[in-house]
Coordinates of N, CA and C in Angstrom, one line a residue:
X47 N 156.2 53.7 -47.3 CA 155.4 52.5 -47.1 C 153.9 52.8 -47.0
X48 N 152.7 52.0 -47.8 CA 151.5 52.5 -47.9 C 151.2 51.2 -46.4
X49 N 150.6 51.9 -45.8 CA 149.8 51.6 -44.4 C 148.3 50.7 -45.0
X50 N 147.9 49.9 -44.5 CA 146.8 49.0 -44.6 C 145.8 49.6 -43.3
X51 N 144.3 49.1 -43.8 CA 143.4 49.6 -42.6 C 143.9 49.5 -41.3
X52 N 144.3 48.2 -40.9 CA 144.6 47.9 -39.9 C 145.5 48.5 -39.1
X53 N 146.5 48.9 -39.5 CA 147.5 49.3 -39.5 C 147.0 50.7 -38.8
X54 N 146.4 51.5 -39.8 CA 145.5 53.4 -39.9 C 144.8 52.6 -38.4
X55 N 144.0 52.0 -38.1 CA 143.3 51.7 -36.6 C 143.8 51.3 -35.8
X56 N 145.3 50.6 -35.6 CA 146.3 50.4 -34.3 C 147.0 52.1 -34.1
X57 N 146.9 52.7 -35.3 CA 147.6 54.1 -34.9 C 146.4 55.1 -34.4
X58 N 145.2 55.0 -34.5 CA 144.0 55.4 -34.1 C 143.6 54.7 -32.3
X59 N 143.8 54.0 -32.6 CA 143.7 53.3 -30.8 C 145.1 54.1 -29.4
X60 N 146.5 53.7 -30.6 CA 147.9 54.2 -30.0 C 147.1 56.0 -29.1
X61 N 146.4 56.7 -30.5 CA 146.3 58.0 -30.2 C 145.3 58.4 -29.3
X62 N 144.4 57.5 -28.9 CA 144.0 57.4 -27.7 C 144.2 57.6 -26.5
X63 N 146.2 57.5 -26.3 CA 146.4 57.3 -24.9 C 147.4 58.3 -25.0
X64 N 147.2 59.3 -26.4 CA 148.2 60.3 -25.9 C 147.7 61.4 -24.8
X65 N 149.0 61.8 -24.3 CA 148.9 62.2 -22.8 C 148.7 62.0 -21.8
X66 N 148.6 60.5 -21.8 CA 148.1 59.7 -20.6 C 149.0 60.1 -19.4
X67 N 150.0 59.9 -19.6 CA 151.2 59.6 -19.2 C 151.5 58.4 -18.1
X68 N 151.9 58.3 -17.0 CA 151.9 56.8 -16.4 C 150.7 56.7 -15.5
X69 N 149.9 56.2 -16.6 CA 148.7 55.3 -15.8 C 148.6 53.5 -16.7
X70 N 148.0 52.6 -15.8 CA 148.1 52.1 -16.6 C 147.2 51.8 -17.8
X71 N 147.3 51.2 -19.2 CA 147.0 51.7 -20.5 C 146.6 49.8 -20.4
X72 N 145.1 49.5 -20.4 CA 144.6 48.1 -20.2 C 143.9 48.0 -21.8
X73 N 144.9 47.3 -22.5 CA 144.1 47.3 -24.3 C 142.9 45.6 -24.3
X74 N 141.7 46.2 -23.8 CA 141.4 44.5 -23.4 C 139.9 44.0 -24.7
X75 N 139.9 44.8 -25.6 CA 139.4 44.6 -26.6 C 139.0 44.1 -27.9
X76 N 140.6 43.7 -27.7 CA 140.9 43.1 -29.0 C 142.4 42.7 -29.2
X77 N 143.3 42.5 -30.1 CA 144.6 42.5 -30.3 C 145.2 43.8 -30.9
X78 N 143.9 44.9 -31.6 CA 144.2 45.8 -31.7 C 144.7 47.0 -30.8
X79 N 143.6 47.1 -30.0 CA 143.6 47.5 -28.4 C 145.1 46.8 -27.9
X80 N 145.4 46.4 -27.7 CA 146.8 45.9 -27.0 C 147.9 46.4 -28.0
X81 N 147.7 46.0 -29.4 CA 148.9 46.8 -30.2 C 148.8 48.3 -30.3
X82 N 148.2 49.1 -30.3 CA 147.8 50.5 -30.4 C 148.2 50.9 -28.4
X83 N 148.2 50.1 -27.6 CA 148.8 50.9 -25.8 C 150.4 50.7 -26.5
X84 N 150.5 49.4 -27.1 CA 152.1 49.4 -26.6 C 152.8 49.8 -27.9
X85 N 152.0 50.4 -29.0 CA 152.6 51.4 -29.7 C 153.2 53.0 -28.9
X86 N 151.8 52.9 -28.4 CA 151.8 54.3 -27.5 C 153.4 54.2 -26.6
X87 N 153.6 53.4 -26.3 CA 154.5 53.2 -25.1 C 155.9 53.5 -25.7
X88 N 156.0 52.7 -27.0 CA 156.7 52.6 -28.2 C 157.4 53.8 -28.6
X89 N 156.3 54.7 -28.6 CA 156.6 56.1 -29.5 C 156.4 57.7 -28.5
X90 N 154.9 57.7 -28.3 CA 155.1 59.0 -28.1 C 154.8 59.1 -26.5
X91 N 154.4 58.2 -25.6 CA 153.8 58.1 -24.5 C 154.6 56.8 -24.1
X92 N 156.0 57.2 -23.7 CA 156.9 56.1 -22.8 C 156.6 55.9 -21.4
X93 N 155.7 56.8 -21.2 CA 155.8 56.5 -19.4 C 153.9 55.6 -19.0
X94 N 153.7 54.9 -20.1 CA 152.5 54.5 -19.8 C 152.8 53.2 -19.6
X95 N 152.1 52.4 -18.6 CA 152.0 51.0 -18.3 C 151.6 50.6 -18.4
X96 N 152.0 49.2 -19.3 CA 151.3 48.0 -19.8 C 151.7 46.6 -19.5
X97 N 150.3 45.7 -19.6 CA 150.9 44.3 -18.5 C 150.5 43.4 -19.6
X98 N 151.0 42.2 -18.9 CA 150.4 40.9 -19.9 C 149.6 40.7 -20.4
X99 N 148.4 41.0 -20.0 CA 146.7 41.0 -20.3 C 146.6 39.9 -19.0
X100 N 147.2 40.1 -18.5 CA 146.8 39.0 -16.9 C 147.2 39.5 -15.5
X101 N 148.4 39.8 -14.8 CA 149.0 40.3 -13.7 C 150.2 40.7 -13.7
X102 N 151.1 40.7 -14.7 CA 152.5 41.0 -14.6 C 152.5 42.6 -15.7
X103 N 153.1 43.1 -14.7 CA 153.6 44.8 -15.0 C 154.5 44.6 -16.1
X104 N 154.6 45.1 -17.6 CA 155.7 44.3 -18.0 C 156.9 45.5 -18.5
X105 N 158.3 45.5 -17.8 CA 159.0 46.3 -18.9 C 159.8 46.4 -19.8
X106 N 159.6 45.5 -20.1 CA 159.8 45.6 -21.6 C 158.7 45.7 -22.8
X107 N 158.5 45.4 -23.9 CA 157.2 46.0 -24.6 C 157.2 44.8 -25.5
X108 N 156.7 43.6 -25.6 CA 156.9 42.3 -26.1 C 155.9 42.4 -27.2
X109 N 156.3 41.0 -28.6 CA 155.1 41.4 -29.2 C 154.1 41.0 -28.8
X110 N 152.7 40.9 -30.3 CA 151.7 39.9 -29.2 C 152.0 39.1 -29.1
X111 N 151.2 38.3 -28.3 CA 151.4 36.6 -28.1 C 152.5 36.1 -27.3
X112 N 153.4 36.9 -26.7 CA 154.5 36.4 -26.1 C 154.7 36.9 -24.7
X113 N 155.4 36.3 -24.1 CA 155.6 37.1 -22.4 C 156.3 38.0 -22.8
X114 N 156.4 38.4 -21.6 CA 157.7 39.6 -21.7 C 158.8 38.9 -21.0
X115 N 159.6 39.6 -21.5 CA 161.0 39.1 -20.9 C 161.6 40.1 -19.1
X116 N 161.4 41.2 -19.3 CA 161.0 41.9 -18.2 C 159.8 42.2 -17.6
X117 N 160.0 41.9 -16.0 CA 158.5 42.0 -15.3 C 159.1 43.1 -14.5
X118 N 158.1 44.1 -14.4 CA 158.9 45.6 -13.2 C 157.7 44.9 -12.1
X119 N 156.7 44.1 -11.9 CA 155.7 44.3 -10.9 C 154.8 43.0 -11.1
X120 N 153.7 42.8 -10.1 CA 152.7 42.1 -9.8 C 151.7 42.7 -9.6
X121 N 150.6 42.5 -10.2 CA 149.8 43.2 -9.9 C 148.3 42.5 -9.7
X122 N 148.5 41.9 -8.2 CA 147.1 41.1 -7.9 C 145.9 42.0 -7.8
X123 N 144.6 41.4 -8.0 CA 143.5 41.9 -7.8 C 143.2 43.0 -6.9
X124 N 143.1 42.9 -5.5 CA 143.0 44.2 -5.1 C 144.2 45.3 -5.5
X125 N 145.1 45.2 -5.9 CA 146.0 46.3 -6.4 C 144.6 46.7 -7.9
X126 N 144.8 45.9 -8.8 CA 144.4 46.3 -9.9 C 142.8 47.3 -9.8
X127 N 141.8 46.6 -8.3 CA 140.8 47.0 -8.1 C 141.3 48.6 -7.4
X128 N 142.0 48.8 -6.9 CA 142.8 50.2 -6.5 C 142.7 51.1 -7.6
X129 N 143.7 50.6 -8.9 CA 143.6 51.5 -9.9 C 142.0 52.0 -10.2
X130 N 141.5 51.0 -10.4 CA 140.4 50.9 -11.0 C 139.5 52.4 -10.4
X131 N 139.5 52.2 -9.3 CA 138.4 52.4 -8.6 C 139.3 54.4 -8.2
X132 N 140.4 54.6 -8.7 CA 141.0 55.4 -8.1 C 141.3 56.2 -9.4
X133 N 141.0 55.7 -10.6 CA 141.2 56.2 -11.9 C 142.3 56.2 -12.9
X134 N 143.2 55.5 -12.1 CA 144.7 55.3 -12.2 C 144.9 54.3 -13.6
X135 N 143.9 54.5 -14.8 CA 143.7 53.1 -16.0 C 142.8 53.6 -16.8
X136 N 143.2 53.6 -18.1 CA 142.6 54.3 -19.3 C 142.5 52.8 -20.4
X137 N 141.2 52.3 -20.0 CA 140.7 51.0 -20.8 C 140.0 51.2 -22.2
X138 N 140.8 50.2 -22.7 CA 140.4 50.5 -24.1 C 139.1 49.4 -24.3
X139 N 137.8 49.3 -24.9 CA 136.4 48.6 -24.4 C 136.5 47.5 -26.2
X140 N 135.9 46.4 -26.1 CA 134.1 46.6 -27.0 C 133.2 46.2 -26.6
X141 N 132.5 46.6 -27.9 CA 130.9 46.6 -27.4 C 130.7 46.1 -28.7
X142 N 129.3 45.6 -27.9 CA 128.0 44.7 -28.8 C 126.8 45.7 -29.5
X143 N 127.2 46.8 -28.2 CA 125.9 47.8 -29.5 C 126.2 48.8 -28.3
X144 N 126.5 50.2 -28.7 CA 126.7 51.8 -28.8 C 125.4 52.6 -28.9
X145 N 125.1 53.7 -28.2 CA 124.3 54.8 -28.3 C 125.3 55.9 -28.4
X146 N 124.3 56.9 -28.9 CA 124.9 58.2 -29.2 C 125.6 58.9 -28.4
X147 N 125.0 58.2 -26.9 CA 126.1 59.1 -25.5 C 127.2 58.0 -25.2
X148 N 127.4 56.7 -25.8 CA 128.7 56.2 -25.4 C 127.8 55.0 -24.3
X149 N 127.0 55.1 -24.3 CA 126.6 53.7 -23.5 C 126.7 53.0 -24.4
X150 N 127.7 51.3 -23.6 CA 127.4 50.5 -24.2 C 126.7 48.6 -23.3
X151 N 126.5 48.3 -24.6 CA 125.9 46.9 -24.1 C 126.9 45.4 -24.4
X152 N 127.1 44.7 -23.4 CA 128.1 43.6 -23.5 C 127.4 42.3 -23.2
X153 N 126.0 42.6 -22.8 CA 125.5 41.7 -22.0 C 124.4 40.6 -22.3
X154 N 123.6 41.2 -23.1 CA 122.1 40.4 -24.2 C 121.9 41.5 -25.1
X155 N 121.1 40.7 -26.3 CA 120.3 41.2 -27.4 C 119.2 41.0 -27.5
X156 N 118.2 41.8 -27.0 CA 116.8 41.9 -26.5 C 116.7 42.0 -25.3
X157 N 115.1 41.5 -25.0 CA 114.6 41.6 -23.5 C 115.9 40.9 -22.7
X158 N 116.7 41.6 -21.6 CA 116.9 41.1 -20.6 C 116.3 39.3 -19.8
X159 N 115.3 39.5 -19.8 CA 114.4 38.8 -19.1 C 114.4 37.3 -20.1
X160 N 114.5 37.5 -21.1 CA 114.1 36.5 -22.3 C 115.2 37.3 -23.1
X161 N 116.6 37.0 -23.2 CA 117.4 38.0 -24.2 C 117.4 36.9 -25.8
X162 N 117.4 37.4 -27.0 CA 117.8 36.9 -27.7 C 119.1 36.3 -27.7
X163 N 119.9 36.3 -27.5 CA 121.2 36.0 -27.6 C 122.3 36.6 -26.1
X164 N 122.5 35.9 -25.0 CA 123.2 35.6 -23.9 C 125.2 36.1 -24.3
X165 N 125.4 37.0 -24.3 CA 126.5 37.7 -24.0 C 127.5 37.3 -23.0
X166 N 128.5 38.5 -22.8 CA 129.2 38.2 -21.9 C 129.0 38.4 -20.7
X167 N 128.0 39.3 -20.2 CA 127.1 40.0 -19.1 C 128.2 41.2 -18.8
X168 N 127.9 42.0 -17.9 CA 128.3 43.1 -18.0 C 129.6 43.3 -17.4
X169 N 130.5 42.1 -16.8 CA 131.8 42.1 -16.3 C 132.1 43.2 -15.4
X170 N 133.7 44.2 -16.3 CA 133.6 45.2 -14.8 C 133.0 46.6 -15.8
X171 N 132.4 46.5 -16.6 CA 132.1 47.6 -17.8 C 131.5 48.7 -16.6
X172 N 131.0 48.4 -16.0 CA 130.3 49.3 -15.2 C 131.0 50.0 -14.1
X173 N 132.1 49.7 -13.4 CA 133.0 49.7 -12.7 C 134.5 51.0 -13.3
X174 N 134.6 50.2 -14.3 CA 135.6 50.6 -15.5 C 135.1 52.6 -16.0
X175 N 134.2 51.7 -16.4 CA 133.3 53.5 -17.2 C 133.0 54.6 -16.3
X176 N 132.8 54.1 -15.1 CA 132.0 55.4 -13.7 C 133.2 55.6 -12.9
X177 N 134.1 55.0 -13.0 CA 135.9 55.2 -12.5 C 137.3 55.9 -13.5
X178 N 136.6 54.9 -14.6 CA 138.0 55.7 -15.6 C 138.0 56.0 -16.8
X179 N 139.2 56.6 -17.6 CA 138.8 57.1 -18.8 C 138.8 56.0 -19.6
X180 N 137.7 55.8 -20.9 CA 137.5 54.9 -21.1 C 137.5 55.1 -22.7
X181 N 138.1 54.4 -23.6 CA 137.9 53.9 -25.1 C 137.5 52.9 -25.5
X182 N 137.1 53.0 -27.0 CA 135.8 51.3 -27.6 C 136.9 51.3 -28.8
X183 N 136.8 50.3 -29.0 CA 137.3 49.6 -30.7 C 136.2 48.6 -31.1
X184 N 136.0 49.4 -32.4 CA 134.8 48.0 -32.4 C 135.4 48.2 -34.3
X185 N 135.4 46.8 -34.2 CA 136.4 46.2 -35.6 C 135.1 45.9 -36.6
X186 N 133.9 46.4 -36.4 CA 132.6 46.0 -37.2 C 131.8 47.0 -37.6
X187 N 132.2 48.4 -38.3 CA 131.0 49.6 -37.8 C 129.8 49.5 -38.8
X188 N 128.3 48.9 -37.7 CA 127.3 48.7 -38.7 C 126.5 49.2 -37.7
X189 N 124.8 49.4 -38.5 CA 124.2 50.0 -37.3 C 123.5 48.9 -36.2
X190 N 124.0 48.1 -36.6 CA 123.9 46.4 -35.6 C 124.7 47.0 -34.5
X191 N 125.6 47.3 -34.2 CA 126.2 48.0 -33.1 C 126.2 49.1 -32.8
X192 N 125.8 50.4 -33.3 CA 125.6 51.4 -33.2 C 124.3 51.8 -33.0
X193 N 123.5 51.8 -32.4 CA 122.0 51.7 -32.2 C 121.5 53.1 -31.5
X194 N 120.4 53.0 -31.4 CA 119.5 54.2 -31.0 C 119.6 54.1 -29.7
X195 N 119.5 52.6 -29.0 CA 118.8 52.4 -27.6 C 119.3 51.0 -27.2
X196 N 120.4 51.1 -26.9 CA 121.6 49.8 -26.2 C 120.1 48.5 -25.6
X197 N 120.0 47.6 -25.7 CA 119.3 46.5 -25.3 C 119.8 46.4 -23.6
X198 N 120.4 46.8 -23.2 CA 121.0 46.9 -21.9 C 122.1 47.7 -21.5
X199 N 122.2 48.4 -20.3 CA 123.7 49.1 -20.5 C 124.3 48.5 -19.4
X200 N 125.7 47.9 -20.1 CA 126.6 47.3 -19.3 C 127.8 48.5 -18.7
X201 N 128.2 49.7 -19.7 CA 128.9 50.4 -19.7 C 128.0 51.6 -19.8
X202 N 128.5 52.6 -18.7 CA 128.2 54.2 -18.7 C 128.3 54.9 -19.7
X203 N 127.3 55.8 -20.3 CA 127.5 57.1 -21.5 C 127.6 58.1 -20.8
X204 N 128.1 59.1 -21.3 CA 128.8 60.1 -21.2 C 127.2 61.0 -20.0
X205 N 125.6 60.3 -20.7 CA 124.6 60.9 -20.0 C 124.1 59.8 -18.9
X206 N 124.9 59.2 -18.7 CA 124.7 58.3 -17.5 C 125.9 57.9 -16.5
X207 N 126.6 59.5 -16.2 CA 127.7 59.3 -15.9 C 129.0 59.0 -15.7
X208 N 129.4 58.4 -17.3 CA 130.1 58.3 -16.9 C 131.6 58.7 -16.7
X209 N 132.7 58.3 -16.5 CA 133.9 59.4 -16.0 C 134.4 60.2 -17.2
X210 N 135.0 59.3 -18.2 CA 135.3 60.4 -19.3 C 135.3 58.8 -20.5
X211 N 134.8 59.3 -21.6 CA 135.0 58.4 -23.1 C 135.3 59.1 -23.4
X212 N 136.7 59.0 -24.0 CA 137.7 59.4 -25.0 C 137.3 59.3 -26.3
X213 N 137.5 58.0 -27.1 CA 137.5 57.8 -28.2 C 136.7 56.9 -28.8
X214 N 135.6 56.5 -29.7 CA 135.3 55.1 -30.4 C 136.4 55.2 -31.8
X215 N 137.0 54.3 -31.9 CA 137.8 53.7 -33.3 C 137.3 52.8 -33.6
X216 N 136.9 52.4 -34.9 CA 136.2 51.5 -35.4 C 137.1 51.1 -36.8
X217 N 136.5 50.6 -37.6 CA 137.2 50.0 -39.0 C 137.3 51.4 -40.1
X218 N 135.8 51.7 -39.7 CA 136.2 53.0 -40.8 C 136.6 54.3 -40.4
X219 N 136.2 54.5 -39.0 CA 136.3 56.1 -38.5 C 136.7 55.7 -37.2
X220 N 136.8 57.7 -36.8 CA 137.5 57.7 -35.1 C 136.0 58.4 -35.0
X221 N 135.6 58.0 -33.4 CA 134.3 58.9 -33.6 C 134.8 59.7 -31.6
X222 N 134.3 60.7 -31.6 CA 134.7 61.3 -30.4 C 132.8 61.6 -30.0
X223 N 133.2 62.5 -28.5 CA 131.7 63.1 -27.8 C 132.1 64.7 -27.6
X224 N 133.1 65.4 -28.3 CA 133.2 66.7 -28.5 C 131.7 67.7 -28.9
X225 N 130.7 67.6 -28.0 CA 129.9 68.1 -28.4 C 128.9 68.7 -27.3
X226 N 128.5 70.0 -27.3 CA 127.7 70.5 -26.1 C 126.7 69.5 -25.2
X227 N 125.7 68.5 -26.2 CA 125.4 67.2 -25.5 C 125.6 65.9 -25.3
X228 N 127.2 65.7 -25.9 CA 127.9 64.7 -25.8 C 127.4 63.9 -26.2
X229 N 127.0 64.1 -27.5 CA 126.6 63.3 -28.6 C 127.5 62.9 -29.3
X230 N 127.2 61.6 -30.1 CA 128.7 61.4 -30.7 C 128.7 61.8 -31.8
X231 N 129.8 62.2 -32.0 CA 130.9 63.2 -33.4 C 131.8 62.1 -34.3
X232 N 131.8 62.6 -35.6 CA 132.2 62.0 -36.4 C 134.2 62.8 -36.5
X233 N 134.8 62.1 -36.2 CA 135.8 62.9 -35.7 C 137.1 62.8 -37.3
X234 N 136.6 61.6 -37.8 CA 137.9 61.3 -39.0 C 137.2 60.6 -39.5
X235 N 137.3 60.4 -40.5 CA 137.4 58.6 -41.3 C 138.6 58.4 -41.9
X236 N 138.7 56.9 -41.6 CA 139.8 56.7 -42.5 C 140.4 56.3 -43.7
X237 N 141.2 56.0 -44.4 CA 142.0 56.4 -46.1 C 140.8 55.9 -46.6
X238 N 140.2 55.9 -47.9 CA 139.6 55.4 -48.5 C 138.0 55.0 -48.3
X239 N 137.4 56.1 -47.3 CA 136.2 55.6 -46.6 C 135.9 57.1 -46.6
X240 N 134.1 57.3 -47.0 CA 133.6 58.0 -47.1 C 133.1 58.2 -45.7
X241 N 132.4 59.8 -46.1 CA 131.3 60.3 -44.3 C 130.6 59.7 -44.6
X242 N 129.8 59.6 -45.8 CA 128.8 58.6 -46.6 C 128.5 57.2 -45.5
X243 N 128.8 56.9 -46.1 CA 129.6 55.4 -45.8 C 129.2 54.9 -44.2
X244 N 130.1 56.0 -43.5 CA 129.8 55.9 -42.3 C 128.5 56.2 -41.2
X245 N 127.7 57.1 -42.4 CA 126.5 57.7 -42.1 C 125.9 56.5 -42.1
X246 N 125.8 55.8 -43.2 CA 124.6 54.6 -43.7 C 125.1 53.4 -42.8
X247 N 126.6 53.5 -42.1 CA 126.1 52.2 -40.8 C 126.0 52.3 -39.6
X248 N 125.6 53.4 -39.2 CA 125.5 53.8 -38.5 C 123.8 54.1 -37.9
X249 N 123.0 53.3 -37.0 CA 121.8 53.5 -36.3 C 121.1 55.0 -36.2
X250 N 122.0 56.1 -35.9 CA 121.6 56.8 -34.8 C 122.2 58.2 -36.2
X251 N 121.5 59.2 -35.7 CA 122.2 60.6 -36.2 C 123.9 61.2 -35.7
X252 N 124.7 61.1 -36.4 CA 125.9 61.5 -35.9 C 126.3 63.0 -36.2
X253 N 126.9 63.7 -34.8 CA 127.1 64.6 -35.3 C 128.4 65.6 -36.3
X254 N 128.3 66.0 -37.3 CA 129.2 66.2 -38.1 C 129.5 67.7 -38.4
X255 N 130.4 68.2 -38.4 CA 131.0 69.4 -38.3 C 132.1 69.6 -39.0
X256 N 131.1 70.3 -40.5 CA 132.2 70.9 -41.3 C 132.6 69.8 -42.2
X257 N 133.9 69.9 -43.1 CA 134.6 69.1 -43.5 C 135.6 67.9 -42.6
X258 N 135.0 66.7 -42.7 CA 135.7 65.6 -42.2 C 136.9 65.2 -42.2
X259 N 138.1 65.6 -41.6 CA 139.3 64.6 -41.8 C 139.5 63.6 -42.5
X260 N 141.1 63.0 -42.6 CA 141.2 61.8 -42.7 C 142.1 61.4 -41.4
X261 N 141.9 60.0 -41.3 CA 142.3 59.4 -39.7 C 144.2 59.5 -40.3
X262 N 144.6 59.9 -39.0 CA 146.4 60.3 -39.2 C 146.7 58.6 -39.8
X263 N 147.7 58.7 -40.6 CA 148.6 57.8 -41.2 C 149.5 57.5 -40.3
X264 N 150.0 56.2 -39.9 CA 151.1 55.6 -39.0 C 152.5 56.3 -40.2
X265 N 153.3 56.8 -39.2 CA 154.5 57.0 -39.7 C 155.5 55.9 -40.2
X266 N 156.9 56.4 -41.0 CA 157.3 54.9 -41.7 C 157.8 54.4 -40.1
X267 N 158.2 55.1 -39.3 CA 158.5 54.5 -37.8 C 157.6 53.4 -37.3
X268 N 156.1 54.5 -37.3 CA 155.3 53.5 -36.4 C 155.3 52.4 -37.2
X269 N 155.5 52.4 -38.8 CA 155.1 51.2 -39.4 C 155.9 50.1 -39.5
X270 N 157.6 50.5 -38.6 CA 158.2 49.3 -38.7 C 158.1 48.4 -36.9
X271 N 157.6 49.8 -36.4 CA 157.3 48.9 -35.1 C 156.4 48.3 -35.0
X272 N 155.0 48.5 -36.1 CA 154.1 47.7 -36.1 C 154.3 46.3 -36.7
X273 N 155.1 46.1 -37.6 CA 155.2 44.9 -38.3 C 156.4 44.4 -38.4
X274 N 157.3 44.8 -38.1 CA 158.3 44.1 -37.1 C 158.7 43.8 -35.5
X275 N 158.5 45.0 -34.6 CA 158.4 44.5 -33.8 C 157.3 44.2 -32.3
X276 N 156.3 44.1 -32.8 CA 155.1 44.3 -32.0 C 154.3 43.2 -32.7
X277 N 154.2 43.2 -33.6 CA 152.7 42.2 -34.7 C 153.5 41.9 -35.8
X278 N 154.6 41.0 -35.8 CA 155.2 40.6 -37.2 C 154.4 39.5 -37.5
X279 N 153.3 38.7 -36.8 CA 152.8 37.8 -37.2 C 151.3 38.0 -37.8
X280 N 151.0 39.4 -37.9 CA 150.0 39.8 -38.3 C 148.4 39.9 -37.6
X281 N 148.2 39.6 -36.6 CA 147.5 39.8 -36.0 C 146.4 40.4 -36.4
X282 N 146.8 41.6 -36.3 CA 145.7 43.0 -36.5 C 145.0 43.0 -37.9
X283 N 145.4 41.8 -38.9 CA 145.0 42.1 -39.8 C 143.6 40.8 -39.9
X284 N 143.9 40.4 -38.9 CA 142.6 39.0 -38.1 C 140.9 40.0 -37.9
X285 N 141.6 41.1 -37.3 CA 140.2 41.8 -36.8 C 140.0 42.9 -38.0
X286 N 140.5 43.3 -38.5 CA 140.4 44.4 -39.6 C 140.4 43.6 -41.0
X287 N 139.1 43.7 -42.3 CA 139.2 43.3 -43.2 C 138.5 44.8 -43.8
X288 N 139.1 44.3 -45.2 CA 138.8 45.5 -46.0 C 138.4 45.0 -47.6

């Protein structure tokens, strides 16, 4: 079975949370982000926990858009501020605009004071990033989001302490901070997508090393759990165009 972009980026998100093992896996990003934890859960990382996108622990692994049919737990606000704050939760982000250390901005476009355009403000981004490990999905890679100098930081870079960024997955590439100044790295692109490509939407100098990958291919497994039982209604293919 040939795999669609979307598809190559729910399996790029999934690979995010390998090794997690049971913490919980909060995909709050996108629909992508939520299919790519409970693939994880799916396949190669059974012992990670994932909830409604609201309060209920769920066990069973439902697709999107639906409850679950098993609940193992409740998980009110100060429980959830527990994990949080204790590291116990590997959040998957987006962002409105990225720097080279992994700060990002959720909050205005421009001056603060006078912003161009009023966001979501900075929620628990700040909380989340200086507590736990943290991943971005951003389903648009242009240098409109990838910038030199975030208009605000809502979320911690890797040079503004924060706990650990794993991964950016975007539409065309996986981009990592494998680098002596944790600068961001061009880690894959995916099928059909140049370094090129990614260079020219990209703001900022990325760092590149060597011959570039291609982003791993979902297996015919992952591919029937993706589109049978997790997103038969297609979802992921709402945020990913090609």
């Amino acid at each position: 079975m040939t795999a669609t972009r979307a598809e190559v980026c729910a399996v790029a998100c999934a690979e995010a949370f390998r090794g997690d093992g049971e913490i919980l896996a909060a995909g709050i990003g996108g629909a992508v982000t939520v299919l790519g934890a409970r693939l994880a859960r799916l396949t190669f990382e059974p012992d990670l926990i994932t909830h409604d996108g609201v309060c209920l622990l769920t066990g069973d692994v439902p697709p999107l858009g639906e409850t679950p049919r098993e609940v193992e737990g409740w998980l009110p606000f100060r429980d959830h501020l527990w994990l949080v704050l204790n590291g116990r939760r590997h959040v998957m982000l987006g962002a409105s605009q990225m720097d080279r250390h992994g700060s990002s901005n959720i909050s205005c476009i421009g001056d603060w004071a006078r912003p161009k355009a009023q966001l979501l403000g900075a929620r628990g981004a700040p909380g989340n990033t200086h507590c736990n490990t943290t991943s971005y999905w951003i389903p648009r890679h242009s240098p409109r989001v990838f910038v030199d100098r975030v208009d605000m930081v809502s979320g911690l870079g890797w040079d503004r302490g924060a706990h650990e960024i794993r991964v950016v997955v975007t539409d065309l590439a996986v981009l990592d901070f494998a680098t002596p100044d944790r600068g961001m790295r061009l880690r894959s692109v995916h099928p059909g997508v140049t370094v090129d490509e990614v260079v020219d939407r990209t703001g900022f100098d990325l760092v590149i090393e060597g011959e570039v990958p291609e982003s791993r291919q979902p297996t015919e497994e992952e591919l029937r759990i993706i589109r049978e039982v997790l997103d038969p209604g297609g979802l992921r293919d709402r945020e990913v165009r090609t």
